[in-house]
C-alpha cells in the first residue's frame, strides 16, 4: 500500500460520520504527561518512559491505570485530560462519544465523585465550546467491587442526576474476579429503573458465559468487547436476533493478547452472522490506537467496502447513548458520505 493511498484512505475515514462507543478516559494519557506529572509528584515510574506502554496483558494494564490516574489529583489536570480526549475524538472525525470513567482508578478523588464529575465536565464543556466532539459519560464499576459498593454507586448517581452521565458501566478483569454477574444484578436493575443506560465489559477476559450474564442478569443495552461470544453459536444467534450491539476494539484485543492476529480476530465472523458491531479504540493513547486506524485496519484485513464501512458507522451511531437530535444529525451526514 503506497503512502499516498494511505493518506487518502485516512482522510476519507476521518470524514466518515461516526460515533465511538467504547473508550475509557483512563486510556487517554500520553507518556509525556505521565512522566511530567510523575516528576512533579515525586512518583517513580515502573519502567523507562520509552517502554512505559509495553504491557504484558490485561492485569498489568489495569494496574498501570491506577498509577496514571492517581497522578490526576487536581481539577485542572482532570479537565485538561478531558479536553485532550475531545480533541483526539475531533482529530478522528468522531461526531459523538460515550466515554467510560471508572472512579476506582482515580485515587485522589475517592469519596468525591460529584467534584470529580464536575472537573471532567468542565474540560468537556470547554471542548464543546471550542467546537470539539460531544461526549456522554458512562460511570463504571470495577469487576472486583462488592454488591454493596455497586448499589451505593448507582444510588449516588441517581441522587446527583449529573447531566453529563448517560450510563452505568462495568469493566475490569473477569478472569481474576470470577463470575460476578449475580453480584451486580441488583445495581444494574436499579440503574435501569433510574433511567440510566447500561453497558457491560464481557467476552474479553471472560468467555461466552460472561456475555450471557451481561444480557440475562445485567440487562446490557450494549456489550463492550463481547468478541468471545464467537465460541458459542447459540449466543451469536441470540445477539443477532435481539440486535444487541458489540463495541469491538480490534487493536486493544491484539495488544492485550486476546487474539494473536487480526486474521484470527472474530469481528468479521460476528458481523457476517448478523451481530451488530462497531469499531472502537478502548484506550487509545495507552494502546496506540486511533479510530481512523481501526476502520483502516478492518477495511484492509476484512476487505470492507464503503457500504460495509457505512453500515458499521451507522451501528456506532445507533448503538450510542447520544440524544435523538445528535443521532439524527450524524445519520443524515452519514447518508451523504
Ligand atoms: N479498563 C480499561 N480498559 C479495559 C479493558 N480493555 N478491559 C477491562 N477494563 C478496562
Ligand atoms: Zn474497555
Coordinates of C-alpha atoms and ligand atoms in Angstrom, one line a residue:
X1 CA 0.0 0.0 0.0
X2 CA 1.5 3.3 -1.0
X3 CA 1.9 6.3 1.3
X4 CA -0.4 8.4 -0.8
X5 CA -3.1 5.7 -0.8
X6 CA -2.8 5.5 3.0
X7 CA -3.2 9.3 3.3
X8 CA -6.2 9.4 1.0
X9 CA -7.8 6.4 2.9
X10 CA -7.2 8.1 6.3
X11 CA -8.7 11.4 5.1
X12 CA -11.8 9.6 3.8
X13 CA -12.2 7.7 7.0
X14 CA -11.7 10.9 9.0
X15 CA -14.7 12.4 7.1
X16 CA -16.9 9.3 7.8
X17 CA -19.6 10.5 10.2
X18 CA -19.4 8.1 13.1
X19 CA -19.6 7.7 16.9
X20 CA -17.3 6.0 19.3
X21 CA -19.0 3.9 22.0
X22 CA -16.1 2.2 23.8
X23 CA -13.2 4.2 25.1
X24 CA -12.0 5.0 28.6
X25 CA -10.9 8.3 30.0
X26 CA -8.3 6.2 31.8
X27 CA -6.8 5.3 28.5
X28 CA -6.2 8.8 27.3
X29 CA -2.9 9.7 29.0
X30 CA 0.1 10.3 26.8
X31 CA 3.6 9.2 28.0
X32 CA 4.9 12.8 28.3
X33 CA 2.1 13.9 30.5
X34 CA 2.5 10.9 32.8
X35 CA 6.3 11.5 33.0
X36 CA 5.8 15.2 33.7
X37 CA 3.1 14.7 36.4
X38 CA 5.1 11.8 38.0
X39 CA 8.2 14.1 38.3
X40 CA 6.1 16.9 39.8
X41 CA 4.6 14.5 42.4
X42 CA 7.9 12.6 43.1
X43 CA 6.3 9.3 41.9
X44 CA 8.6 6.7 40.4
X45 CA 7.5 5.2 37.1
X46 CA 7.6 1.4 36.8
X47 CA 9.9 1.4 33.7
X48 CA 11.7 3.8 31.3
X49 CA 9.4 6.3 29.5
X50 CA 10.0 4.7 26.1
X51 CA 8.8 1.4 27.5
X52 CA 6.0 2.8 29.6
X53 CA 3.2 1.5 27.5
X54 CA 4.6 -2.0 27.0
X55 CA 2.0 -4.2 28.8
X56 CA 2.2 -7.9 29.4
X57 CA -1.6 -8.3 29.5
X58 CA -4.8 -7.0 30.9
X59 CA -3.8 -7.4 34.6
X60 CA -0.6 -5.4 34.1
X61 CA -2.5 -2.9 32.1
X62 CA -5.2 -2.3 34.7
X63 CA -2.5 -1.9 37.4
X64 CA -0.9 0.8 35.3
X65 CA -4.2 2.7 35.2
X66 CA -4.1 3.1 39.0
X67 CA -0.7 4.7 38.7
X68 CA -1.6 7.0 35.8
X69 CA -5.0 8.1 37.1
X70 CA -3.5 8.6 40.6
X71 CA -1.4 11.5 39.1
X72 CA -4.5 13.4 38.0
X73 CA -5.1 14.8 41.5
X74 CA -6.4 18.3 40.7
X75 CA -9.5 19.6 38.8
X76 CA -7.2 21.3 36.3
X77 CA -5.5 18.1 35.4
X78 CA -8.8 16.2 35.0
X79 CA -10.2 19.0 32.9
X80 CA -7.0 19.0 30.7
X81 CA -7.2 15.2 30.2
X82 CA -10.9 15.5 29.3
X83 CA -10.3 18.4 26.8
X84 CA -7.4 16.4 25.3
X85 CA -9.8 13.4 24.8
X86 CA -12.3 15.5 23.0
X87 CA -9.5 16.9 20.8
X88 CA -8.4 13.3 20.0
X89 CA -12.0 12.4 19.0
X90 CA -12.3 15.5 16.8
X91 CA -9.0 14.7 15.1
X92 CA -10.6 11.3 14.1
X93 CA -13.8 12.9 12.8
X94 CA -15.9 11.4 15.6
X95 CA -19.2 13.2 16.0
X96 CA -20.1 11.9 19.4
X97 CA -18.6 9.5 22.0
X98 CA -19.7 7.6 25.1
X99 CA -16.7 7.7 27.4
X100 CA -16.2 5.3 30.3
X101 CA -14.8 6.6 33.5
X102 CA -14.1 4.2 36.4
X103 CA -13.8 6.1 39.7
X104 CA -11.9 3.3 41.4
X105 CA -8.7 4.1 39.4
X106 CA -8.7 7.8 40.4
X107 CA -7.4 7.6 44.0
X108 CA -7.2 11.3 44.7
X109 CA -11.0 11.6 44.1
X110 CA -12.3 8.7 46.2
X111 CA -15.3 9.8 48.2
X112 CA -15.7 13.0 45.9
X113 CA -17.5 11.6 42.9
X114 CA -19.5 14.8 42.4
X115 CA -16.4 17.0 42.3
X116 CA -14.7 14.6 40.0
X117 CA -17.5 14.6 37.5
X118 CA -17.7 18.4 37.6
X119 CA -14.0 18.6 36.8
X120 CA -14.3 16.3 33.9
X121 CA -17.5 18.1 32.8
X122 CA -15.6 21.4 32.9
X123 CA -13.0 20.1 30.4
X124 CA -15.7 18.6 28.1
X125 CA -17.8 21.8 28.2
X126 CA -14.7 23.9 27.3
X127 CA -14.1 21.5 24.4
X128 CA -17.7 21.7 23.2
X129 CA -17.5 25.5 23.3
X130 CA -14.4 25.2 21.0
X131 CA -16.4 23.1 18.6
X132 CA -14.9 19.7 19.6
X133 CA -16.7 16.4 19.9
X134 CA -19.6 15.9 22.2
X135 CA -19.3 13.4 25.0
X136 CA -21.5 11.4 27.3
X137 CA -20.1 9.7 30.4
X138 CA -20.6 6.0 31.4
X139 CA -19.6 5.7 35.1
X140 CA -18.1 2.3 35.6
X141 CA -17.9 -0.3 38.4
X142 CA -14.8 -2.5 38.7
X143 CA -15.5 -6.2 38.5
X144 CA -13.8 -6.7 41.8
X145 CA -16.1 -4.4 43.7
X146 CA -18.8 -5.7 46.1
X147 CA -22.5 -5.8 45.6
X148 CA -23.0 -3.1 48.3
X149 CA -20.5 -0.8 46.6
X150 CA -22.2 -1.2 43.3
X151 CA -25.6 -0.3 44.7
X152 CA -24.1 2.6 46.5
X153 CA -22.7 4.0 43.3
X154 CA -26.0 3.7 41.4
X155 CA -27.9 5.4 44.2
X156 CA -25.3 8.2 44.3
X157 CA -25.6 8.7 40.5
X158 CA -29.3 8.8 40.9
X159 CA -29.2 11.4 43.7
X160 CA -26.7 13.5 41.7
X161 CA -28.5 13.2 38.3
X162 CA -25.4 14.8 36.7
X163 CA -26.4 15.9 33.2
X164 CA -23.1 14.6 31.7
X165 CA -23.8 11.0 32.9
X166 CA -25.7 8.7 30.5
X167 CA -25.0 5.2 31.6
X168 CA -23.8 2.7 34.2
X169 CA -20.9 0.5 33.1
X170 CA -18.8 -2.3 34.5
X171 CA -15.2 -3.0 33.4
X172 CA -12.0 -4.6 34.9
X173 CA -10.8 -8.2 34.9
X174 CA -13.3 -11.0 34.8
X175 CA -10.5 -13.6 34.7
X176 CA -9.4 -12.6 38.2
X177 CA -12.8 -11.5 39.6
X178 CA -14.6 -14.7 38.5
X179 CA -18.3 -14.8 37.7
X180 CA -19.8 -11.5 39.0
X181 CA -23.0 -11.1 37.0
X182 CA -25.2 -12.2 40.0
X183 CA -23.3 -9.8 42.3
X184 CA -24.1 -6.7 40.1
X185 CA -27.6 -7.7 39.0
X186 CA -29.4 -5.5 41.6
X187 CA -27.2 -2.4 40.8
X188 CA -27.9 -2.8 37.1
X189 CA -31.6 -3.4 37.7
X190 CA -31.8 -0.1 39.8
X191 CA -29.8 1.7 37.1
X192 CA -32.3 0.8 34.5
X193 CA -35.2 1.8 36.8
X194 CA -33.5 5.2 37.3
X195 CA -33.3 5.8 33.6
X196 CA -29.6 5.1 33.1
X197 CA -28.4 3.1 30.1
X198 CA -26.3 0.0 30.7
X199 CA -23.1 -1.1 29.1
X200 CA -21.1 -4.1 30.2
X201 CA -17.5 -5.3 29.5
X202 CA -17.8 -9.0 28.8
X203 CA -16.3 -11.6 26.5
X204 CA -12.8 -10.2 26.7
X205 CA -11.4 -11.6 29.9
X206 CA -14.4 -13.9 30.2
X207 CA -15.8 -16.4 27.7
X208 CA -19.3 -16.6 26.4
X209 CA -20.7 -17.1 29.9
X210 CA -19.8 -13.5 30.7
X211 CA -21.8 -12.3 27.7
X212 CA -24.8 -14.4 28.6
X213 CA -24.7 -12.9 32.1
X214 CA -24.3 -9.4 30.7
X215 CA -27.6 -9.8 28.8
X216 CA -29.6 -12.0 31.2
X217 CA -28.5 -10.6 34.6
X218 CA -27.3 -7.1 33.9
X219 CA -29.8 -6.1 31.1
X220 CA -27.0 -4.7 28.9
X221 CA -28.1 -2.3 26.2
X222 CA -24.6 -2.8 24.7
X223 CA -21.6 -5.1 25.3
X224 CA -18.1 -3.7 25.4
X225 CA -15.9 -6.2 23.5
X226 CA -18.1 -9.3 23.5
X227 CA -15.8 -10.9 21.0
X228 CA -15.6 -14.3 22.7
X229 CA -19.3 -14.8 22.0
X230 CA -18.0 -16.4 18.8
X231 CA -17.2 -19.5 20.9
X232 CA -21.0 -20.2 21.4
X233 CA -23.2 -20.4 18.3
X234 CA -26.4 -20.1 20.4
X235 CA -25.1 -16.9 21.9
X236 CA -24.2 -15.5 18.5
X237 CA -27.8 -16.3 17.3
X238 CA -29.3 -14.6 20.4
X239 CA -27.1 -11.4 19.9
X240 CA -28.1 -11.2 16.3
X241 CA -31.8 -11.9 17.0
X242 CA -32.0 -9.3 19.7
X243 CA -29.7 -6.9 17.9
X244 CA -27.6 -6.3 21.0
X245 CA -24.6 -4.2 19.7
X246 CA -21.0 -5.1 20.5
X247 CA -18.4 -2.3 20.9
X248 CA -15.4 -4.1 19.5
X249 CA -11.8 -2.9 19.8
X250 CA -9.5 -4.8 17.5
X251 CA -6.2 -3.2 18.3
X252 CA -6.8 -3.5 22.0
X253 CA -7.6 -7.2 21.7
X254 CA -4.3 -7.7 19.8
X255 CA -2.1 -5.6 22.1
X256 CA -3.6 -7.2 25.3
X257 CA -3.3 -10.7 23.8
X258 CA -6.9 -11.8 23.4
X259 CA -6.1 -12.8 19.8
X260 CA -2.7 -13.3 18.2
X261 CA -3.5 -11.6 14.8
X262 CA -6.2 -9.6 13.1
X263 CA -6.8 -12.6 10.8
X264 CA -7.8 -14.7 13.8
X265 CA -10.0 -11.9 15.2
X266 CA -13.7 -12.8 15.1
X267 CA -15.1 -9.3 14.3
X268 CA -15.9 -10.2 10.7
X269 CA -17.4 -13.6 11.5
X270 CA -19.7 -11.9 14.1
X271 CA -20.7 -9.3 11.6
X272 CA -21.4 -11.8 8.9
X273 CA -23.5 -13.8 11.4
X274 CA -25.8 -10.7 11.7
X275 CA -24.4 -9.3 15.0
X276 CA -24.4 -5.5 15.1
X277 CA -20.8 -4.4 15.5
X278 CA -18.9 -1.1 15.9
X279 CA -15.2 -0.5 16.0
X280 CA -13.6 1.5 18.8
X281 CA -10.2 2.3 20.4
X282 CA -10.7 1.2 24.1
X283 CA -7.7 3.0 25.5
X284 CA -6.4 5.0 22.5
X285 CA -3.2 6.7 23.9
X286 CA -2.0 3.7 26.0
X287 CA -2.7 1.1 23.3
X288 CA -1.6 3.3 20.4
X289 CA -5.0 3.1 18.6
X290 CA -6.9 5.7 16.6
X291 CA -10.5 5.3 15.4
X292 CA -9.5 6.1 11.8
X293 CA -6.7 3.4 12.2
X294 CA -9.3 0.8 13.4
X295 CA -11.5 1.4 10.4
X296 CA -8.5 1.2 8.1
X297 CA -7.3 -2.0 9.7
X298 CA -10.7 -3.7 9.2
X299 CA -11.1 -2.5 5.6
X300 CA -7.6 -3.9 4.8
X301 CA -7.9 -7.2 6.8
X302 CA -11.6 -8.0 6.1
X303 CA -12.0 -6.3 2.7
X304 CA -14.7 -4.0 3.9
X305 CA -16.3 -2.0 1.0
X306 CA -17.6 1.6 1.5
X307 CA -21.1 0.0 2.0
X308 CA -19.9 -2.2 4.9
X309 CA -17.9 0.7 6.3
X310 CA -21.1 2.9 6.3
X311 CA -23.1 0.1 7.9
X312 CA -20.6 -0.2 10.8
X313 CA -20.5 3.6 11.2
X314 CA -24.3 3.5 11.3
X315 CA -24.2 0.9 14.1
X316 CA -21.8 3.1 16.1
X317 CA -24.4 5.9 15.9
X318 CA -27.4 3.8 16.6
X319 CA -25.7 2.0 19.5
X320 CA -24.5 5.2 21.1
X321 CA -26.3 6.8 24.0
X322 CA -26.4 10.2 22.3
X323 CA -29.6 12.2 22.4
X324 CA -32.0 11.8 19.4
X325 CA -31.0 15.2 17.8
X326 CA -27.3 14.3 17.7
X327 CA -28.1 10.8 16.3
X328 CA -30.3 12.3 13.6
X329 CA -27.6 14.8 12.6
X330 CA -24.9 12.2 12.4
X331 CA -27.2 9.7 10.5
X332 CA -28.1 12.4 8.0
X333 CA -24.5 13.3 7.4
X334 CA -23.7 9.6 7.0
X335 CA -26.2 9.2 4.2
X336 CA -24.3 11.9 2.3
X337 CA -20.8 10.3 2.8
Ligands
LIG1 N1 -10.5 -0.7 31.6 C1 -9.8 0.0 30.6 N2 -9.6 -0.8 29.6 C2 -10.1 -2.0 29.9 C3 -10.3 -3.3 29.2 N3 -9.8 -3.4 27.9 N4 -10.9 -4.3 29.8 C4 -11.3 -4.1 31.0 N5 -11.3 -3.0 31.7 C5 -10.7 -1.9 31.2
LIG2 ZN1 -12.8 -1.2 27.6

